[in-house]
Amino acid sequence: MTETRTSVSTPPKRPVRQLLAASVGNAVEWYDWYAYTFLATYIAAEVFPKSADNSLVPLLSTFAVFAVGFFMRPVGGLLMGAIADRQGRRAALTVTILLMGGSSLLVGLTPTYESVGVLAPVVLVLARLLQGLSVGGEFAASTTFLVESAGPGRRGLFSSFQYVSTTAGQLLASGIATLLVDTLSDGQMNGWGWRLPFVFGAVLSLVGFWIRQGAQETRSEEQQQAPLPGLLEALRRHPRESLLICGITAGGTIAYYTWTSYLPTYAELNAGIDKSDALLAGTISLAFFGLLQPLGGLLSDRFGRRPPLLFFGLGFALLSVPLLHALRDSFAVLLLVQCAGMVLLTGFTSISAAVNAEVFPPRVRAAGIGFPYSLTVALFGGTAPYVGTLFKELGHTGLFPWYVAVLCLVSSLVYLRLPETAHTELRR
């Protein structure tokens, strides 16, 4: 690989400002993305035709559209990653935040099935495709931007803010959804209440765009003067690194989307938890999760990346089944299960950005991370709500926890052979 002799340069002089620019925009991106998940049951009722035989059919359709958005993420990771590698990280981050704002507004304005028929789900699918393009590009660019902005010995800490900001966006989405469910009637929520968070998300995207205008480019001068990389160069020249990203991500993404997005719905369907209680438990556990991230990043800077990754992977391989089987019609039990999972999950989420960035050389770092990561998330993370709901529909609810455990075990085998990179210089 010719890039292994790439020089090490000084990170940006104002790292806190860099952290804010990445975090605020990322929070806005993920607020828009997760608002869809938290309000899925209301979207299902209004945008898809009702089934007289099975009430789960509209919900399955809604989660299928959720998964469709994920399958645009690899395209976004590749295209926006290429922009980040060719035109700069800040340029890519500007495009992603504007795309997300437009797609969020489109979700909020989606007509009902009753008013326009099949055009309603078509509009929703289009909006989710744009959201997927944006989010895939956001991770590729912001991961690279965050880690390149970190000072010596702080890549793990800076990496943790990828999920601090993601969690902040989720918390905002969950909190607003909980507030609306508690204050509006079912008729109001079904009629217009579910649309408000998406319109609000479009406004927040403009705020994120404004903040990112003051960010400093992290791509080194040497890389800016080098020949521009081709669109598929990362895949062609670094196939081993691409496969490594897939292995690192598979267990992490299924555990993450199960515990942070799907668990409230899973608890409703399988344990009879009240909808508002499920949303409240999710909000509290997300706040706890966000507070854990910097601690996980700091520990990885001190002790290395492999120990927390193995803590996560082996922990979920052993405990996914008993934790999900422990759910019952109890708010306290649901909260305990969620928080236990969040502790384990921190071993992956707090350092995944640093681990990914340390795998690829700078010339193709954003695109190299973006495509394999987003493809793996699409295959295993984006389909988690659909697979879980489908198992319920087929009468095999107990298989879903085993599905999560097996994927985490596979990733654990990858972590065992992962080279330690915490105390090496980042190539720039």
GROMACS .gro file of C-alpha atoms in nm:
model
  428
    1MET     CA    1   0.000   0.000   0.000
    2THR     CA    2   0.161   0.326  -0.106
    3GLU     CA    3  -0.015   0.532   0.161
    4THR     CA    4   0.165   0.372   0.456
    5ARG     CA    5   0.436   0.641   0.438
    6THR     CA    6   0.182   0.921   0.478
    7SER     CA    7   0.304   1.190   0.715
    8VAL     CA    8   0.161   1.274   1.052
    9SER     CA    9   0.044   1.636   1.078
   10THR     CA   10  -0.078   1.856   1.355
   11PRO     CA   11  -0.454   1.834   1.425
   12PRO     CA   12  -0.669   2.151   1.406
   13LYS     CA   13  -0.582   2.426   1.656
   14ARG     CA   14  -0.939   2.458   1.791
   15PRO     CA   15  -1.045   2.098   1.864
   16VAL     CA   16  -1.341   2.195   2.085
   17ARG     CA   17  -1.494   2.396   1.803
   18GLN     CA   18  -1.437   2.102   1.569
   19LEU     CA   19  -1.607   1.875   1.819
   20LEU     CA   20  -1.907   2.108   1.837
   21ALA     CA   21  -1.939   2.134   1.459
   22ALA     CA   22  -1.937   1.758   1.414
   23SER     CA   23  -2.156   1.685   1.716
   24VAL     CA   24  -2.432   1.939   1.655
   25GLY     CA   25  -2.475   1.844   1.292
   26ASN     CA   26  -2.461   1.475   1.373
   27ALA     CA   27  -2.725   1.515   1.646
   28VAL     CA   28  -2.958   1.687   1.399
   29GLU     CA   29  -2.902   1.414   1.141
   30TRP     CA   30  -2.988   1.138   1.385
   31TYR     CA   31  -3.281   1.321   1.539
   32ASP     CA   32  -3.445   1.316   1.196
   33TRP     CA   33  -3.352   0.952   1.138
   34TYR     CA   34  -3.484   0.822   1.470
   35ALA     CA   35  -3.802   1.026   1.480
   36TYR     CA   36  -3.926   0.783   1.214
   37THR     CA   37  -3.857   0.483   1.440
   38PHE     CA   38  -4.026   0.625   1.747
   39LEU     CA   39  -4.336   0.725   1.551
   40ALA     CA   40  -4.353   0.413   1.331
   41THR     CA   41  -4.691   0.295   1.459
   42TYR     CA   42  -4.857   0.629   1.374
   43ILE     CA   43  -4.695   0.645   1.030
   44ALA     CA   44  -4.816   0.289   0.964
   45ALA     CA   45  -5.174   0.383   1.046
   46GLU     CA   46  -5.183   0.685   0.813
   47VAL     CA   47  -4.956   0.606   0.517
   48PHE     CA   48  -5.024   0.236   0.452
   49PRO     CA   49  -5.355   0.058   0.378
   50LYS     CA   50  -5.510  -0.115   0.678
   51SER     CA   51  -5.534  -0.494   0.677
   52ALA     CA   52  -5.858  -0.651   0.798
   53ASP     CA   53  -5.681  -0.982   0.871
   54ASN     CA   54  -5.366  -0.874   1.056
   55SER     CA   55  -5.292  -0.551   1.241
   56LEU     CA   56  -4.915  -0.611   1.211
   57VAL     CA   57  -4.915  -0.574   0.830
   58PRO     CA   58  -4.901  -0.188   0.825
   59LEU     CA   59  -4.629  -0.192   1.093
   60LEU     CA   60  -4.429  -0.447   0.894
   61SER     CA   61  -4.464  -0.221   0.589
   62THR     CA   62  -4.340   0.078   0.789
   63PHE     CA   63  -4.034  -0.112   0.913
   64ALA     CA   64  -3.971  -0.236   0.559
   65VAL     CA   65  -3.951   0.127   0.445
   66PHE     CA   66  -3.719   0.190   0.743
   67ALA     CA   67  -3.494  -0.087   0.607
   68VAL     CA   68  -3.511   0.059   0.253
   69GLY     CA   69  -3.357   0.379   0.388
   70PHE     CA   70  -3.070   0.175   0.525
   71PHE     CA   71  -2.995   0.028   0.185
   72MET     CA   72  -2.926   0.376   0.050
   73ARG     CA   73  -2.669   0.426   0.323
   74PRO     CA   74  -2.389   0.236   0.143
   75VAL     CA   75  -2.448   0.459  -0.162
   76GLY     CA   76  -2.432   0.765   0.062
   77GLY     CA   77  -2.121   0.634   0.235
   78LEU     CA   78  -1.950   0.580  -0.099
   79LEU     CA   79  -2.057   0.905  -0.268
   80MET     CA   80  -2.024   1.140   0.031
   81GLY     CA   81  -1.709   0.960   0.141
   82ALA     CA   82  -1.563   1.028  -0.204
   83ILE     CA   83  -1.657   1.394  -0.171
   84ALA     CA   84  -1.487   1.405   0.170
   85ASP     CA   85  -1.171   1.245   0.030
   86ARG     CA   86  -1.165   1.459  -0.284
   87GLN     CA   87  -1.315   1.796  -0.179
   88GLY     CA   88  -1.269   1.788   0.198
   89ARG     CA   89  -1.453   1.665   0.506
   90ARG     CA   90  -1.637   1.993   0.563
   91ALA     CA   91  -1.778   1.998   0.210
   92ALA     CA   92  -1.929   1.653   0.258
   93LEU     CA   93  -2.074   1.744   0.598
   94THR     CA   94  -2.244   2.048   0.443
   95VAL     CA   95  -2.414   1.836   0.176
   96THR     CA   96  -2.534   1.571   0.422
   97ILE     CA   97  -2.702   1.814   0.661
   98LEU     CA   98  -2.894   1.985   0.379
   99LEU     CA   99  -3.007   1.650   0.237
  100MET     CA  100  -3.136   1.542   0.575
  101GLY     CA  101  -3.331   1.864   0.627
  102GLY     CA  102  -3.507   1.827   0.292
  103SER     CA  103  -3.593   1.461   0.345
  104SER     CA  104  -3.723   1.525   0.698
  105LEU     CA  105  -3.958   1.792   0.566
  106LEU     CA  106  -4.078   1.550   0.298
  107VAL     CA  107  -4.167   1.289   0.563
  108GLY     CA  108  -4.361   1.553   0.757
  109LEU     CA  109  -4.559   1.648   0.447
  110THR     CA  110  -4.629   1.291   0.330
  111PRO     CA  111  -5.001   1.259   0.241
  112THR     CA  112  -5.219   0.987   0.389
  113TYR     CA  113  -5.315   0.669   0.206
  114GLU     CA  114  -5.680   0.764   0.245
  115SER     CA  115  -5.628   1.090   0.053
  116VAL     CA  116  -5.395   0.989  -0.233
  117GLY     CA  117  -5.377   0.609  -0.224
  118VAL     CA  118  -5.053   0.439  -0.326
  119LEU     CA  119  -4.879   0.775  -0.380
  120ALA     CA  120  -4.852   0.811  -0.001
  121PRO     CA  121  -4.610   0.519   0.056
  122VAL     CA  122  -4.423   0.620  -0.263
  123VAL     CA  123  -4.353   0.965  -0.116
  124LEU     CA  124  -4.247   0.808   0.213
  125VAL     CA  125  -4.007   0.570   0.036
  126LEU     CA  126  -3.852   0.862  -0.156
  127ALA     CA  127  -3.801   1.055   0.168
  128ARG     CA  128  -3.638   0.754   0.333
  129LEU     CA  129  -3.408   0.702   0.035
  130LEU     CA  130  -3.285   1.061   0.069
  131GLN     CA  131  -3.244   1.018   0.444
  132GLY     CA  132  -3.044   0.701   0.387
  133LEU     CA  133  -2.817   0.877   0.140
  134SER     CA  134  -2.758   1.154   0.390
  135VAL     CA  135  -2.697   0.938   0.697
  136GLY     CA  136  -2.459   0.705   0.513
  137GLY     CA  137  -2.254   1.004   0.404
  138GLU     CA  138  -2.275   1.164   0.747
  139PHE     CA  139  -2.110   0.873   0.923
  140ALA     CA  140  -1.829   0.849   0.669
  141ALA     CA  141  -1.747   1.220   0.681
  142SER     CA  142  -1.807   1.291   1.049
  143THR     CA  143  -1.615   0.982   1.167
  144THR     CA  144  -1.312   1.095   0.970
  145PHE     CA  145  -1.356   1.458   1.071
  146LEU     CA  146  -1.385   1.379   1.444
  147VAL     CA  147  -1.085   1.148   1.468
  148GLU     CA  148  -0.864   1.376   1.257
  149SER     CA  149  -0.956   1.667   1.484
  150ALA     CA  150  -0.833   1.488   1.798
  151GLY     CA  151  -0.505   1.566   1.971
  152PRO     CA  152  -0.246   1.300   2.066
  153GLY     CA  153  -0.388   1.030   2.292
  154ARG     CA  154  -0.745   1.162   2.255
  155ARG     CA  155  -0.881   0.977   1.952
  156GLY     CA  156  -1.093   0.747   2.167
  157LEU     CA  157  -1.241   1.041   2.357
  158PHE     CA  158  -1.321   1.234   2.039
  159SER     CA  159  -1.456   0.916   1.882
  160SER     CA  160  -1.704   0.878   2.168
  161PHE     CA  161  -1.876   1.202   2.069
  162GLN     CA  162  -1.998   1.030   1.753
  163TYR     CA  163  -2.247   0.847   1.973
  164VAL     CA  164  -2.284   1.123   2.231
  165SER     CA  165  -2.428   1.339   1.954
  166THR     CA  166  -2.619   1.050   1.799
  167THR     CA  167  -2.772   0.979   2.139
  168ALA     CA  168  -2.856   1.347   2.185
  169GLY     CA  169  -3.048   1.333   1.858
  170GLN     CA  170  -3.225   1.015   1.967
  171LEU     CA  171  -3.309   1.167   2.304
  172LEU     CA  172  -3.458   1.471   2.140
  173ALA     CA  173  -3.664   1.252   1.905
  174SER     CA  174  -3.772   1.019   2.185
  175GLY     CA  175  -3.847   1.306   2.423
  176ILE     CA  176  -4.060   1.491   2.169
  177ALA     CA  177  -4.240   1.170   2.074
  178THR     CA  178  -4.310   1.095   2.442
  179LEU     CA  179  -4.435   1.449   2.501
  180LEU     CA  180  -4.668   1.434   2.203
  181VAL     CA  181  -4.805   1.090   2.298
  182ASP     CA  182  -4.871   1.206   2.655
  183THR     CA  183  -5.035   1.539   2.565
  184LEU     CA  184  -5.227   1.471   2.242
  185SER     CA  185  -5.519   1.238   2.191
  186ASP     CA  186  -5.488   0.935   1.964
  187GLY     CA  187  -5.695   1.115   1.702
  188GLN     CA  188  -5.466   1.419   1.711
  189MET     CA  189  -5.151   1.206   1.694
  190ASN     CA  190  -5.283   1.007   1.399
  191GLY     CA  191  -5.413   1.318   1.225
  192TRP     CA  192  -5.126   1.567   1.250
  193GLY     CA  193  -4.925   1.520   1.569
  194TRP     CA  194  -4.679   1.268   1.423
  195ARG     CA  195  -4.582   1.519   1.151
  196LEU     CA  196  -4.457   1.791   1.387
  197PRO     CA  197  -4.122   1.631   1.477
  198PHE     CA  198  -4.024   1.603   1.110
  199VAL     CA  199  -4.103   1.966   1.033
  200PHE     CA  200  -3.905   2.063   1.344
  201GLY     CA  201  -3.617   1.845   1.217
  202ALA     CA  202  -3.602   2.041   0.893
  203VAL     CA  203  -3.560   2.363   1.093
  204LEU     CA  204  -3.287   2.205   1.309
  205SER     CA  205  -3.098   2.102   0.994
  206LEU     CA  206  -3.059   2.468   0.902
  207VAL     CA  207  -2.907   2.531   1.246
  208GLY     CA  208  -2.661   2.247   1.194
  209PHE     CA  209  -2.571   2.383   0.850
  210TRP     CA  210  -2.493   2.725   0.998
  211ILE     CA  211  -2.271   2.584   1.272
  212ARG     CA  212  -2.072   2.370   1.031
  213GLN     CA  213  -1.976   2.671   0.822
  214GLY     CA  214  -1.722   2.765   1.091
  215ALA     CA  215  -1.549   2.426   1.100
  216GLN     CA  216  -1.183   2.384   0.998
  217GLU     CA  217  -1.090   2.136   0.728
  218THR     CA  218  -0.898   1.834   0.864
  219ARG     CA  219  -0.766   1.691   0.539
  220SER     CA  220  -0.392   1.765   0.541
  221GLU     CA  221  -0.228   1.993   0.282
  222GLU     CA  222  -0.033   1.695   0.155
  223GLN     CA  223  -0.356   1.507   0.085
  224GLN     CA  224  -0.513   1.812  -0.078
  225GLN     CA  225  -0.221   1.833  -0.321
  226ALA     CA  226  -0.212   1.460  -0.393
  227PRO     CA  227  -0.388   1.303  -0.696
  228LEU     CA  228  -0.761   1.262  -0.633
  229PRO     CA  229  -0.867   0.906  -0.541
  230GLY     CA  230  -1.107   0.716  -0.762
  231LEU     CA  231  -1.462   0.639  -0.650
  232LEU     CA  232  -1.392   0.269  -0.586
  233GLU     CA  233  -1.023   0.298  -0.502
  234ALA     CA  234  -1.069   0.209  -0.136
  235LEU     CA  235  -1.246  -0.116  -0.223
  236ARG     CA  236  -1.007  -0.204  -0.503
  237ARG     CA  237  -0.680  -0.136  -0.320
  238HIS     CA  238  -0.785  -0.220   0.036
  239PRO     CA  239  -1.018  -0.525   0.025
  240ARG     CA  240  -0.887  -0.667   0.354
  241GLU     CA  241  -0.953  -0.341   0.539
  242SER     CA  242  -1.303  -0.323   0.387
  243LEU     CA  243  -1.385  -0.675   0.509
  244LEU     CA  244  -1.240  -0.588   0.849
  245ILE     CA  245  -1.483  -0.295   0.881
  246CYS     CA  246  -1.771  -0.535   0.805
  247GLY     CA  247  -1.660  -0.778   1.074
  248ILE     CA  248  -1.609  -0.505   1.332
  249THR     CA  249  -1.954  -0.359   1.262
  250ALA     CA  250  -2.187  -0.661   1.225
  251GLY     CA  251  -2.240  -0.738   1.593
  252GLY     CA  252  -2.227  -0.374   1.697
  253THR     CA  253  -2.498  -0.261   1.457
  254ILE     CA  254  -2.751  -0.536   1.539
  255ALA     CA  255  -2.704  -0.478   1.914
  256TYR     CA  256  -2.719  -0.101   1.875
  257TYR     CA  257  -3.038  -0.085   1.672
  258THR     CA  258  -3.205  -0.352   1.882
  259TRP     CA  259  -3.135  -0.176   2.212
  260THR     CA  260  -3.167   0.189   2.111
  261SER     CA  261  -3.443   0.177   1.850
  262TYR     CA  262  -3.641  -0.145   1.837
  263LEU     CA  263  -3.661  -0.245   2.205
  264PRO     CA  264  -3.964  -0.022   2.288
  265THR     CA  265  -4.160  -0.179   2.000
  266TYR     CA  266  -4.028  -0.526   2.088
  267ALA     CA  267  -4.146  -0.477   2.448
  268GLU     CA  268  -4.490  -0.363   2.327
  269LEU     CA  269  -4.531  -0.663   2.097
  270ASN     CA  270  -4.386  -0.935   2.319
  271ALA     CA  271  -4.425  -0.821   2.680
  272GLY     CA  272  -4.742  -0.608   2.670
  273ILE     CA  273  -4.563  -0.289   2.782
  274ASP     CA  274  -4.771   0.027   2.746
  275LYS     CA  275  -4.656   0.247   2.457
  276SER     CA  276  -4.587   0.556   2.668
  277ASP     CA  277  -4.398   0.350   2.930
  278ALA     CA  278  -4.185   0.191   2.659
  279LEU     CA  279  -4.094   0.531   2.516
  280LEU     CA  280  -4.014   0.670   2.862
  281ALA     CA  281  -3.787   0.376   2.947
  282GLY     CA  282  -3.612   0.423   2.614
  283THR     CA  283  -3.557   0.792   2.684
  284ILE     CA  284  -3.408   0.732   3.030
  285SER     CA  285  -3.178   0.454   2.910
  286LEU     CA  286  -3.059   0.666   2.618
  287ALA     CA  287  -2.959   0.946   2.857
  288PHE     CA  288  -2.764   0.693   3.062
  289PHE     CA  289  -2.603   0.560   2.743
  290GLY     CA  290  -2.492   0.908   2.631
  291LEU     CA  291  -2.320   0.974   2.964
  292LEU     CA  292  -2.122   0.649   2.935
  293GLN     CA  293  -1.965   0.728   2.597
  294PRO     CA  294  -1.680   0.965   2.698
  295LEU     CA  295  -1.583   0.728   2.977
  296GLY     CA  296  -1.555   0.441   2.729
  297GLY     CA  297  -1.348   0.656   2.493
  298LEU     CA  298  -1.109   0.764   2.769
  299LEU     CA  299  -1.061   0.406   2.888
  300SER     CA  300  -0.976   0.294   2.535
  301ASP     CA  301  -0.715   0.571   2.505
  302ARG     CA  302  -0.557   0.438   2.823
  303PHE     CA  303  -0.593   0.059   2.786
  304GLY     CA  304  -0.641   0.005   2.411
  305ARG     CA  305  -0.927  -0.069   2.171
  306ARG     CA  306  -0.942  -0.448   2.194
  307PRO     CA  307  -1.052  -0.489   2.562
  308PRO     CA  308  -1.373  -0.280   2.534
  309LEU     CA  309  -1.461  -0.440   2.200
  310LEU     CA  310  -1.435  -0.787   2.354
  311PHE     CA  311  -1.633  -0.670   2.659
  312PHE     CA  312  -1.911  -0.569   2.422
  313GLY     CA  313  -1.900  -0.865   2.183
  314LEU     CA  314  -1.870  -1.148   2.434
  315GLY     CA  315  -2.111  -0.975   2.673
  316PHE     CA  316  -2.387  -0.963   2.414
  317ALA     CA  317  -2.310  -1.313   2.287
  318LEU     CA  318  -2.371  -1.447   2.638
  319LEU     CA  319  -2.644  -1.214   2.765
  320SER     CA  320  -2.865  -1.116   2.468
  321VAL     CA  321  -3.094  -1.417   2.511
  322PRO     CA  322  -3.144  -1.396   2.891
  323LEU     CA  323  -3.188  -1.018   2.882
  324LEU     CA  324  -3.455  -1.018   2.609
  325HIS     CA  325  -3.630  -1.321   2.758
  326ALA     CA  326  -3.644  -1.139   3.094
  327LEU     CA  327  -3.879  -0.873   2.954
  328ARG     CA  328  -4.229  -0.871   3.101
  329ASP     CA  329  -4.511  -0.624   3.161
  330SER     CA  330  -4.302  -0.414   3.399
  331PHE     CA  331  -4.153  -0.070   3.346
  332ALA     CA  332  -3.873  -0.140   3.598
  333VAL     CA  333  -3.769  -0.465   3.427
  334LEU     CA  334  -3.768  -0.301   3.084
  335LEU     CA  335  -3.553  -0.013   3.214
  336LEU     CA  336  -3.310  -0.254   3.381
  337VAL     CA  337  -3.276  -0.463   3.064
  338GLN     CA  338  -3.218  -0.154   2.852
  339CYS     CA  339  -2.956  -0.006   3.086
  340ALA     CA  340  -2.769  -0.338   3.116
  341GLY     CA  341  -2.750  -0.354   2.738
  342MET     CA  342  -2.630   0.007   2.719
  343VAL     CA  343  -2.334  -0.069   2.948
  344LEU     CA  344  -2.224  -0.356   2.722
  345LEU     CA  345  -2.292  -0.158   2.405
  346THR     CA  346  -2.061   0.125   2.515
  347GLY     CA  347  -1.763  -0.103   2.458
  348PHE     CA  348  -1.838  -0.080   2.086
  349THR     CA  349  -2.004   0.257   2.031
  350SER     CA  350  -1.760   0.474   2.227
  351ILE     CA  351  -1.466   0.378   2.006
  352SER     CA  352  -1.606   0.255   1.674
  353ALA     CA  353  -1.523   0.583   1.497
  354ALA     CA  354  -1.159   0.567   1.613
  355VAL     CA  355  -1.124   0.198   1.527
  356ASN     CA  356  -1.264   0.252   1.178
  357ALA     CA  357  -1.049   0.559   1.109
  358GLU     CA  358  -0.736   0.379   1.228
  359VAL     CA  359  -0.794   0.099   0.975
  360PHE     CA  360  -0.772   0.309   0.653
  361PRO     CA  361  -0.506   0.548   0.519
  362PRO     CA  362  -0.612   0.915   0.488
  363ARG     CA  363  -0.632   0.934   0.108
  364VAL     CA  364  -0.938   0.704   0.100
  365ARG     CA  365  -1.035   0.709   0.467
  366ALA     CA  366  -1.388   0.851   0.439
  367ALA     CA  367  -1.500   0.642   0.142
  368GLY     CA  368  -1.313   0.340   0.277
  369ILE     CA  369  -1.506   0.357   0.602
  370GLY     CA  370  -1.836   0.473   0.455
  371PHE     CA  371  -1.924   0.197   0.211
  372PRO     CA  372  -1.845  -0.126   0.405
  373TYR     CA  373  -1.973   0.021   0.731
  374SER     CA  374  -2.302   0.139   0.581
  375LEU     CA  375  -2.350  -0.184   0.387
  376THR     CA  376  -2.311  -0.387   0.706
  377VAL     CA  377  -2.548  -0.157   0.896
  378ALA     CA  378  -2.802  -0.194   0.615
  379LEU     CA  379  -2.781  -0.573   0.620
  380PHE     CA  380  -2.796  -0.624   0.995
  381GLY     CA  381  -2.891  -0.299   1.172
  382GLY     CA  382  -3.154  -0.158   0.939
  383THR     CA  383  -3.334  -0.489   0.915
  384ALA     CA  384  -3.343  -0.551   1.293
  385PRO     CA  385  -3.693  -0.405   1.352
  386TYR     CA  386  -3.830  -0.588   1.049
  387VAL     CA  387  -3.668  -0.922   1.141
  388GLY     CA  388  -3.784  -0.895   1.502
  389THR     CA  389  -4.140  -0.811   1.400
  390LEU     CA  390  -4.136  -1.084   1.134
  391PHE     CA  391  -4.031  -1.346   1.392
  392LYS     CA  392  -4.329  -1.235   1.600
  393GLU     CA  393  -4.558  -1.263   1.298
  394LEU     CA  394  -4.431  -1.615   1.223
  395GLY     CA  395  -4.472  -1.725   1.585
  396HIS     CA  396  -4.098  -1.761   1.657
  397THR     CA  397  -4.033  -1.464   1.885
  398GLY     CA  398  -3.763  -1.653   2.078
  399LEU     CA  399  -3.533  -1.673   1.772
  400PHE     CA  400  -3.459  -1.301   1.756
  401PRO     CA  401  -3.241  -1.287   2.073
  402TRP     CA  402  -3.034  -1.577   1.936
  403TYR     CA  403  -2.993  -1.391   1.608
  404VAL     CA  404  -2.844  -1.095   1.800
  405ALA     CA  405  -2.616  -1.323   2.007
  406VAL     CA  406  -2.472  -1.509   1.708
  407LEU     CA  407  -2.379  -1.191   1.521
  408CYS     CA  408  -2.207  -1.051   1.832
  409LEU     CA  409  -2.012  -1.374   1.868
  410VAL     CA  410  -1.894  -1.350   1.505
  411SER     CA  411  -1.770  -0.994   1.563
  412SER     CA  412  -1.594  -1.105   1.882
  413LEU     CA  413  -1.382  -1.343   1.675
  414VAL     CA  414  -1.278  -1.046   1.460
  415TYR     CA  415  -1.191  -0.838   1.768
  416LEU     CA  416  -0.961  -1.114   1.894
  417ARG     CA  417  -0.741  -1.078   1.584
  418LEU     CA  418  -0.767  -0.699   1.555
  419PRO     CA  419  -0.428  -0.521   1.577
  420GLU     CA  420  -0.401  -0.272   1.863
  421THR     CA  421  -0.392   0.087   1.726
  422ALA     CA  422  -0.473   0.304   2.028
  423HIS     CA  423  -0.115   0.413   2.094
  424THR     CA  424   0.004   0.459   1.737
  425GLU     CA  425   0.006   0.789   1.546
  426LEU     CA  426  -0.285   0.851   1.308
  427ARG     CA  427  -0.172   0.872   0.948
  428ARG     CA  428  -0.273   1.201   0.793
   0.00000   0.00000   0.00000
